PDB file of C-alpha atoms in Angstrom:
ATOM      1  CA  MET A  69     -27.345 -12.894 -10.237  1.00 28.00           C
ATOM      2  CA  SER A  70     -24.218 -11.981  -8.362  1.00 31.00           C
ATOM      3  CA  THR A  71     -22.178 -12.366  -5.246  1.00 35.00           C
ATOM      4  CA  GLY A  72     -19.826 -10.450  -3.033  1.00 35.00           C
ATOM      5  CA  PHE A  73     -16.590 -12.314  -2.264  1.00 34.00           C
ATOM      6  CA  PHE A  74     -14.592 -10.310   0.259  1.00 36.00           C
ATOM      7  CA  LYS A  75     -11.072 -11.274   1.227  1.00 35.00           C
ATOM      8  CA  ASN A  76      -8.970  -9.300   3.682  1.00 35.00           C
ATOM      9  CA  ARG A  77      -5.379  -8.829   2.541  1.00 33.00           C
ATOM     10  CA  SER A  78      -4.151  -9.032   6.123  1.00 36.00           C
ATOM     11  CA  ARG A  79      -4.927 -12.041   8.317  1.00 34.00           C
ATOM     12  CA  ASN A  80      -3.958 -10.314  11.571  1.00 40.00           C
ATOM     13  CA  GLY A  81      -6.780  -7.816  12.039  1.00 41.00           C
ATOM     14  CA  ALA A  82     -10.148  -6.572  10.896  1.00 39.00           C
ATOM     15  CA  GLU A  83      -8.774  -3.689   8.862  1.00 44.00           C
ATOM     16  CA  GLY A  84      -7.488  -3.689   5.334  1.00 46.00           C
ATOM     17  CA  PRO A  85      -8.901  -3.903   1.821  1.00 46.00           C
ATOM     18  CA  GLY A  86     -11.010  -6.795   0.680  1.00 47.00           C
ATOM     19  CA  HIS A  87     -12.061  -8.281  -2.635  1.00 44.00           C
ATOM     20  CA  LEU A  88     -15.405  -8.707  -4.315  1.00 47.00           C
ATOM     21  CA  LEU A  89     -15.871 -11.398  -6.943  1.00 44.00           C
ATOM     22  CA  ARG A  90     -19.058 -11.673  -8.953  1.00 45.00           C
ATOM     23  CA  CYS A  91     -20.244 -15.132  -9.976  1.00 44.00           C
ATOM     24  CA  ARG A  92     -23.514 -16.782 -10.836  1.00 43.00           C
ATOM     25  CA  LEU A  93     -26.157 -17.862  -8.313  1.00 36.00           C
ATOM     26  CA  CYS A  94     -24.024 -17.047  -5.279  1.00 41.00           C
ATOM     27  CA  ARG A  95     -24.029 -14.410  -2.592  1.00 46.00           C
ATOM     28  CA  GLY A  96     -20.626 -14.199  -0.994  1.00 49.00           C
ATOM     29  CA  GLU A  97     -17.924 -14.608   1.586  1.00 48.00           C
ATOM     30  CA  LEU A  98     -16.604 -11.904   3.894  1.00 49.00           C
ATOM     31  CA  TYR A  99     -13.171 -12.155   5.490  1.00 43.00           C
ATOM     32  CA  PRO A 100     -12.942  -9.715   8.435  1.00 43.00           C
ATOM     33  CA  GLY A 101      -9.458 -10.261   9.847  1.00 42.00           C
ATOM     34  CA  ASP A 102      -9.046 -13.838  10.993  1.00 47.00           C
ATOM     35  CA  ALA A 103     -12.714 -14.753  10.555  1.00 51.00           C
ATOM     36  CA  ARG A 104     -14.650 -15.873   7.487  1.00 59.00           C
ATOM     37  CA  TRP A 105     -18.343 -15.250   7.033  1.00 58.00           C
ATOM     38  CA  LEU A 106     -20.672 -16.540   4.372  1.00 65.00           C
ATOM     39  CA  LEU A 107     -23.297 -13.929   3.472  1.00 65.00           C
ATOM     40  CA  GLY A 108     -26.368 -15.882   2.575  1.00 58.00           C
ATOM     41  CA  GLY A 109     -26.339 -17.633  -0.646  1.00 48.00           C
ATOM     42  CA  ARG A 110     -26.905 -20.117  -3.270  1.00 44.00           C
ATOM     43  CA  SER A 111     -23.152 -20.540  -3.255  1.00 40.00           C
ATOM     44  CA  LEU A 112     -23.995 -23.579  -1.150  1.00 40.00           C
ATOM     45  CA  CYS A 113     -26.217 -25.053  -3.814  1.00 38.00           C
ATOM     46  CA  ARG A 114     -25.240 -27.828  -6.187  1.00 38.00           C
ATOM     47  CA  SER A 115     -26.915 -25.924  -9.034  1.00 39.00           C
ATOM     48  CA  CYS A 116     -24.016 -23.431  -9.197  1.00 40.00           C
ATOM     49  CA  ALA A 117     -21.270 -26.029  -9.024  1.00 39.00           C
ATOM     50  CA  ALA A 118     -19.891 -24.660 -12.292  1.00 34.00           C
ATOM     51  CA  ALA A 119     -18.816 -21.555 -10.368  1.00 36.00           C
ATOM     52  CA  TRP A 120     -18.249 -22.918  -6.851  1.00 43.00           C
ATOM     53  CA  ALA A 121     -17.925 -26.660  -6.363  1.00 48.00           C
ATOM     54  CA  LEU A 122     -19.679 -27.832  -3.228  1.00 59.00           C
ATOM     55  CA  GLU A 123     -16.561 -29.778  -2.287  1.00 64.00           C
ATOM     56  CA  GLU A 124     -14.423 -26.654  -2.569  1.00 64.00           C
ATOM     57  CA  LEU A 125     -16.756 -24.685  -0.325  1.00 64.00           C
ATOM     58  CA  ALA A 126     -16.899 -27.466   2.215  1.00 67.00           C
ATOM     59  CA  GLY A 127     -13.111 -27.396   2.334  1.00 69.00           C
ATOM     60  CA  ARG A 128     -13.025 -23.716   3.276  1.00 70.00           C
ATOM     61  CA  ARG A 129     -13.042 -22.507   6.866  1.00 73.00           C
ATOM     62  CA  VAL A 130     -16.144 -20.429   7.596  1.00 77.00           C
ATOM     63  CA  ASP A 131     -16.704 -18.894  11.039  1.00 80.00           C
ATOM     64  CA  LEU A 132     -20.202 -17.521  10.550  1.00 83.00           C
ATOM     65  CA  ALA A 133     -22.965 -17.871   7.960  1.00 86.00           C
ATOM     66  CA  ALA A 134     -25.714 -15.257   7.613  1.00 88.00           C
ATOM     67  CA  PHE A 135     -28.808 -15.405   5.406  1.00 90.00           C
ATOM     68  CA  THR A 136     -31.153 -12.506   4.623  1.00 91.00           C
ATOM     69  CA  HIS A 137     -34.117 -14.763   3.840  1.00 91.00           C
ATOM     70  CA  ALA A 138     -35.058 -18.252   2.763  1.00 90.00           C
ATOM     71  CA  HIS A 139     -35.862 -17.806  -0.926  1.00 89.00           C
ATOM     72  CA  PRO A 140     -34.336 -20.612  -3.011  1.00 82.00           C
ATOM     73  CA  ASP A 141     -32.024 -18.217  -4.869  1.00 79.00           C
ATOM     74  CA  HIS A 142     -30.464 -17.364  -1.488  1.00 81.00           C
ATOM     75  CA  LEU A 143     -30.615 -20.594   0.488  1.00 84.00           C
ATOM     76  CA  ASP A 144     -30.293 -24.257  -0.443  1.00 82.00           C
ATOM     77  CA  PRO A 145     -30.938 -26.192   2.806  1.00 86.00           C
ATOM     78  CA  ASP A 146     -29.302 -29.484   1.825  1.00 85.00           C
ATOM     79  CA  GLY A 147     -26.107 -27.952   0.463  1.00 81.00           C
ATOM     80  CA  THR A 148     -25.929 -25.503   3.354  1.00 84.00           C
ATOM     81  CA  GLN A 149     -26.208 -28.178   6.030  1.00 86.00           C
ATOM     82  CA  GLU A 150     -23.624 -30.328   4.303  1.00 84.00           C
ATOM     83  CA  CYS A 151     -21.163 -27.434   4.392  1.00 82.00           C
ATOM     84  CA  LEU A 152     -22.051 -26.439   7.957  1.00 85.00           C
ATOM     85  CA  TYR A 153     -21.146 -29.923   9.160  1.00 85.00           C
ATOM     86  CA  ALA A 154     -17.913 -29.844   7.139  1.00 84.00           C
ATOM     87  CA  TRP A 155     -17.028 -26.473   8.697  1.00 82.00           C
ATOM     88  CA  GLY A 156     -17.377 -27.865  12.203  1.00 84.00           C
ATOM     89  CA  GLY A 157     -20.577 -26.103  13.202  1.00 84.00           C
ATOM     90  CA  PRO A 158     -20.170 -22.326  12.813  1.00 85.00           C
ATOM     91  CA  PRO A 159     -22.974 -20.089  14.105  1.00 88.00           C
ATOM     92  CA  VAL A 160     -25.734 -19.245  11.636  1.00 91.00           C
ATOM     93  CA  LEU A 161     -27.737 -16.022  11.531  1.00 92.00           C
ATOM     94  CA  GLY A 162     -31.056 -15.847   9.701  1.00 93.00           C
ATOM     95  CA  THR A 163     -34.809 -15.429   9.836  1.00 95.00           C
ATOM     96  CA  ARG A 164     -37.384 -17.797  11.299  1.00 96.00           C
ATOM     97  CA  ALA A 165     -37.933 -19.240   7.833  1.00 95.00           C
ATOM     98  CA  VAL A 166     -34.185 -19.879   7.521  1.00 93.00           C
ATOM     99  CA  ARG A 167     -34.231 -21.585  10.924  1.00 95.00           C
ATOM    100  CA  GLU A 168     -37.115 -23.793   9.825  1.00 95.00           C
ATOM    101  CA  ALA A 169     -35.411 -24.652   6.528  1.00 93.00           C
ATOM    102  CA  LEU A 170     -32.157 -25.618   8.273  1.00 92.00           C
ATOM    103  CA  SER A 171     -33.749 -27.460  11.203  1.00 92.00           C
ATOM    104  CA  PRO A 172     -32.412 -29.074  13.362  1.00 92.00           C
ATOM    105  CA  TRP A 173     -29.374 -26.820  12.827  1.00 89.00           C
ATOM    106  CA  PRO A 174     -29.450 -23.938  15.375  1.00 93.00           C
ATOM    107  CA  VAL A 175     -30.039 -20.537  13.762  1.00 94.00           C
ATOM    108  CA  THR A 176     -29.849 -17.240  15.635  1.00 94.00           C
ATOM    109  CA  VAL A 177     -32.820 -15.000  14.807  1.00 95.00           C
ATOM    110  CA  GLY A 178     -33.087 -11.300  15.555  1.00 94.00           C
ATOM    111  CA  GLU A 179     -29.806 -10.952  17.484  1.00 95.00           C
ATOM    112  CA  SER A 180     -26.317  -9.729  16.648  1.00 95.00           C
ATOM    113  CA  VAL A 181     -23.471 -12.208  16.215  1.00 91.00           C
ATOM    114  CA  SER A 182     -19.747 -11.410  16.368  1.00 87.00           C
ATOM    115  CA  ALA A 183     -16.677 -13.066  14.881  1.00 79.00           C
ATOM    116  CA  GLY A 184     -13.112 -11.850  14.524  1.00 74.00           C
ATOM    117  CA  GLY A 185     -13.766  -8.391  15.923  1.00 78.00           C
ATOM    118  CA  VAL A 186     -16.659  -7.734  13.559  1.00 81.00           C
ATOM    119  CA  THR A 187     -20.354  -7.753  14.457  1.00 90.00           C
ATOM    120  CA  VAL A 188     -23.270  -8.489  12.130  1.00 91.00           C
ATOM    121  CA  THR A 189     -26.698  -7.225  13.134  1.00 94.00           C
ATOM    122  CA  PRO A 190     -29.889  -8.278  11.345  1.00 95.00           C
ATOM    123  CA  ILE A 191     -32.196  -5.404  10.410  1.00 96.00           C
ATOM    124  CA  PRO A 192     -35.795  -6.421   9.641  1.00 95.00           C
ATOM    125  CA  SER A 193     -36.530  -5.112   6.162  1.00 95.00           C
ATOM    126  CA  ARG A 194     -39.138  -5.369   3.415  1.00 94.00           C
ATOM    127  CA  HIS A 195     -38.464  -7.534   0.389  1.00 94.00           C
ATOM    128  CA  ILE A 196     -38.684  -5.799  -2.987  1.00 92.00           C
ATOM    129  CA  GLY A 197     -42.024  -6.278  -4.775  1.00 90.00           C
ATOM    130  CA  ALA A 198     -45.638  -6.231  -3.646  1.00 90.00           C
ATOM    131  CA  ALA A 199     -45.889 -10.004  -4.100  1.00 92.00           C
ATOM    132  CA  TYR A 200     -43.213 -10.512  -1.426  1.00 91.00           C
ATOM    133  CA  ARG A 201     -44.436  -8.139   1.280  1.00 87.00           C
ATOM    134  CA  THR A 202     -45.134 -11.001   3.675  1.00 92.00           C
ATOM    135  CA  VAL A 203     -41.668 -12.546   3.236  1.00 93.00           C
ATOM    136  CA  GLU A 204     -39.586 -12.375   6.402  1.00 94.00           C
ATOM    137  CA  HIS A 205     -36.381 -10.621   5.404  1.00 95.00           C
ATOM    138  CA  SER A 206     -33.423  -9.124   7.272  1.00 95.00           C
ATOM    139  CA  SER A 207     -30.678  -6.966   5.838  1.00 95.00           C
ATOM    140  CA  LEU A 208     -27.238  -7.244   7.459  1.00 93.00           C
ATOM    141  CA  LEU A 209     -25.339  -4.398   9.109  1.00 94.00           C
ATOM    142  CA  ILE A 210     -21.669  -5.395   9.391  1.00 90.00           C
ATOM    143  CA  GLU A 211     -19.542  -3.293  11.738  1.00 90.00           C
ATOM    144  CA  GLY A 212     -15.841  -3.457  12.470  1.00 85.00           C
ATOM    145  CA  SER A 213     -13.244  -0.916  11.400  1.00 84.00           C
ATOM    146  CA  ARG A 214     -15.776   0.011   8.695  1.00 87.00           C
ATOM    147  CA  ARG A 215     -19.554  -0.182   8.400  1.00 92.00           C
ATOM    148  CA  LEU A 216     -21.105  -2.198   5.568  1.00 91.00           C
ATOM    149  CA  LEU A 217     -24.799  -2.567   4.804  1.00 94.00           C
ATOM    150  CA  PHE A 218     -25.686  -5.750   2.932  1.00 92.00           C
ATOM    151  CA  ALA A 219     -29.254  -4.987   1.831  1.00 94.00           C
ATOM    152  CA  GLY A 220     -30.089  -8.422   0.456  1.00 91.00           C
ATOM    153  CA  ASP A 221     -33.375  -8.052  -1.426  1.00 92.00           C
ATOM    154  CA  ALA A 222     -34.681  -5.175   0.716  1.00 95.00           C
ATOM    155  CA  ALA A 223     -36.734  -2.482  -1.007  1.00 95.00           C
ATOM    156  CA  PRO A 224     -35.033   0.914  -1.295  1.00 96.00           C
ATOM    157  CA  THR A 225     -37.966   2.550   0.517  1.00 94.00           C
ATOM    158  CA  GLN A 226     -37.004   0.486   3.569  1.00 92.00           C
ATOM    159  CA  TRP A 227     -34.313   3.073   4.309  1.00 96.00           C
ATOM    160  CA  GLU A 228     -36.465   6.215   4.152  1.00 94.00           C
ATOM    161  CA  GLY A 229     -35.492   8.206   7.233  1.00 92.00           C
ATOM    162  CA  SER A 230     -32.964   5.594   8.381  1.00 94.00           C
ATOM    163  CA  PRO A 231     -30.121   6.888  10.588  1.00 95.00           C
ATOM    164  CA  ILE A 232     -27.736   4.243   9.205  1.00 95.00           C
ATOM    165  CA  ARG A 233     -24.784   5.690   7.284  1.00 96.00           C
ATOM    166  CA  PRO A 234     -22.791   2.809   5.794  1.00 96.00           C
ATOM    167  CA  ASP A 235     -19.318   3.231   4.371  1.00 94.00           C
ATOM    168  CA  VAL A 236     -20.204   0.714   1.665  1.00 93.00           C
ATOM    169  CA  LEU A 237     -23.686  -0.290   0.541  1.00 95.00           C
ATOM    170  CA  PHE A 238     -24.277  -3.607  -1.212  1.00 91.00           C
ATOM    171  CA  ALA A 239     -27.697  -3.528  -2.831  1.00 93.00           C
ATOM    172  CA  PRO A 240     -29.740  -4.920  -5.728  1.00 92.00           C
ATOM    173  CA  PHE A 241     -30.207  -3.080  -9.005  1.00 93.00           C
ATOM    174  CA  ALA A 242     -33.470  -1.445  -7.858  1.00 94.00           C
ATOM    175  CA  TYR A 243     -31.459   1.063  -5.807  1.00 96.00           C
ATOM    176  CA  ALA A 244     -30.320   2.695  -9.044  1.00 95.00           C
ATOM    177  CA  ALA A 245     -33.253   1.857 -11.310  1.00 95.00           C
ATOM    178  CA  THR A 246     -35.238   5.062 -10.683  1.00 94.00           C
ATOM    179  CA  PRO A 247     -34.423   8.628  -9.618  1.00 94.00           C
ATOM    180  CA  ALA A 248     -36.629   8.173  -6.532  1.00 95.00           C
ATOM    181  CA  ALA A 249     -34.644   5.140  -5.391  1.00 95.00           C
ATOM    182  CA  TRP A 250     -31.389   6.958  -6.067  1.00 96.00           C
ATOM    183  CA  ARG A 251     -32.446   9.842  -3.818  1.00 95.00           C
ATOM    184  CA  ILE A 252     -32.745   7.327  -0.976  1.00 96.00           C
ATOM    185  CA  VAL A 253     -29.210   6.108  -1.707  1.00 96.00           C
ATOM    186  CA  GLU A 254     -28.003   9.708  -1.583  1.00 95.00           C
ATOM    187  CA  ARG A 255     -29.575  10.142   1.863  1.00 95.00           C
ATOM    188  CA  LEU A 256     -27.821   6.988   3.089  1.00 96.00           C
ATOM    189  CA  ALA A 257     -24.637   8.666   1.840  1.00 96.00           C
ATOM    190  CA  PRO A 258     -22.371   5.623   1.374  1.00 96.00           C
ATOM    191  CA  GLU A 259     -18.831   6.199   0.210  1.00 95.00           C
ATOM    192  CA  ARG A 260     -19.444   3.491  -2.363  1.00 93.00           C
ATOM    193  CA  LEU A 261     -22.393   1.563  -3.792  1.00 95.00           C
ATOM    194  CA  VAL A 262     -21.954  -1.940  -5.188  1.00 91.00           C
ATOM    195  CA  LEU A 263     -24.947  -3.044  -7.262  1.00 91.00           C
ATOM    196  CA  LEU A 264     -25.784  -6.747  -7.300  1.00 86.00           C
ATOM    197  CA  HIS A 265     -28.512  -9.011  -8.639  1.00 84.00           C
ATOM    198  CA  LEU A 266     -28.420  -7.681 -12.201  1.00 86.00           C
ATOM    199  CA  PRO A 267     -28.923 -10.268 -14.945  1.00 85.00           C
ATOM    200  CA  ALA A 268     -26.435 -10.852 -17.713  1.00 84.00           C
ATOM    201  CA  ARG A 269     -26.689  -8.147 -20.365  1.00 87.00           C
ATOM    202  CA  ASN A 270     -27.607 -10.705 -23.022  1.00 89.00           C
ATOM    203  CA  ASN A 271     -30.419 -12.106 -20.872  1.00 89.00           C
ATOM    204  CA  ASP A 272     -32.269  -8.995 -19.729  1.00 91.00           C
ATOM    205  CA  PRO A 273     -35.815  -9.110 -21.162  1.00 93.00           C
ATOM    206  CA  GLU A 274     -37.068  -6.513 -18.658  1.00 92.00           C
ATOM    207  CA  GLY A 275     -34.489  -3.915 -19.640  1.00 94.00           C
ATOM    208  CA  LEU A 276     -33.012  -3.578 -16.146  1.00 94.00           C
ATOM    209  CA  TRP A 277     -29.571  -2.588 -17.383  1.00 94.00           C
ATOM    210  CA  GLN A 278     -31.036   0.263 -19.430  1.00 95.00           C
ATOM    211  CA  ALA A 279     -33.019   1.556 -16.441  1.00 95.00           C
ATOM    212  CA  VAL A 280     -29.950   1.498 -14.194  1.00 95.00           C
ATOM    213  CA  GLU A 281     -27.656   3.109 -16.740  1.00 95.00           C
ATOM    214  CA  THR A 282     -30.199   5.849 -17.463  1.00 95.00           C
ATOM    215  CA  THR A 283     -30.418   6.733 -13.773  1.00 94.00           C
ATOM    216  CA  LEU A 284     -26.663   6.615 -13.243  1.00 93.00           C
ATOM    217  CA  SER A 285     -26.011   8.818 -16.271  1.00 92.00           C
ATOM    218  CA  ARG A 286     -27.827  11.607 -14.419  1.00 89.00           C
ATOM    219  CA  CYS A 287     -26.755  10.825 -10.856  1.00 84.00           C
ATOM    220  CA  ARG A 288     -23.086  10.092 -10.248  1.00 78.00           C
ATOM    221  CA  ASP A 289     -22.320  11.811  -6.937  1.00 86.00           C
ATOM    222  CA  ILE A 290     -21.682   8.434  -5.274  1.00 93.00           C
ATOM    223  CA  PRO A 291     -19.156   6.002  -6.815  1.00 93.00           C
ATOM    224  CA  VAL A 292     -21.031   2.979  -8.176  1.00 93.00           C
ATOM    225  CA  THR A 293     -19.580  -0.393  -9.062  1.00 89.00           C
ATOM    226  CA  ILE A 294     -21.407  -3.046 -11.077  1.00 88.00           C
ATOM    227  CA  PRO A 295     -18.989  -5.973 -11.151  1.00 79.00           C
ATOM    228  CA  ASP A 296     -18.835  -8.092 -14.254  1.00 75.00           C
ATOM    229  CA  MET A 297     -19.158 -11.846 -13.943  1.00 65.00           C
ATOM    230  CA  GLY A 298     -15.853 -13.106 -12.580  1.00 61.00           C
ATOM    231  CA  GLU A 299     -14.493  -9.611 -11.903  1.00 66.00           C
ATOM    232  CA  THR A 300     -12.610  -8.976  -8.660  1.00 66.00           C
ATOM    233  CA  LEU A 301     -12.790  -5.572  -6.973  1.00 64.00           C
ATOM    234  CA  THR A 302     -10.874  -4.104  -4.061  1.00 67.00           C
ATOM    235  CA  ILE A 303     -13.108  -2.920  -1.233  1.00 64.00           C
TER     236      ILE A 303
END
């Protein structure tokens, strides 16, 4: 699994390049100007302490935390609440299931939240896989000087006919696993696609890497980044 870790080079505004760091069992942090956001993840879980110590996370300043859904690979309630208290009570954006999991912590559901000149808007979306069709899930549209779409685990077909045109799309491997899914990405027309949620190459029994690489070998109109574990990218 993977995470986006975004860090603005400049601390005096929302513009400027950021960084993405891939690590295990985490989702990510976004630094828009003088604000820090945590984009829903297991980065608050003790199980990934080898990559991100809970104490280190608790020592960071986070101004907003947003979660796409309440699956255990995205949200650890105990670790999350511990960090939220350490951060002094930042606002939290999530689904009703996230609100229930973090109760009594207040969670905003279905409304936009702003911090540091950037606004995040939840977009109700369908989770990938027929077995998860009833899962409440929201992708995150992040708008400031640029527009980012953080798909979470949303199915590619969610965006059929969507008017959203993100500058950068962060999405799971399924968005490049088939030609049909790739055509949807082309219609979204991002300037860049960052693929997340791929397993390690040496632990890929379902052959996901091969499916993605086969599709991308035929369709390269949009720049695609698949960060290696521990790799940092400039966004």
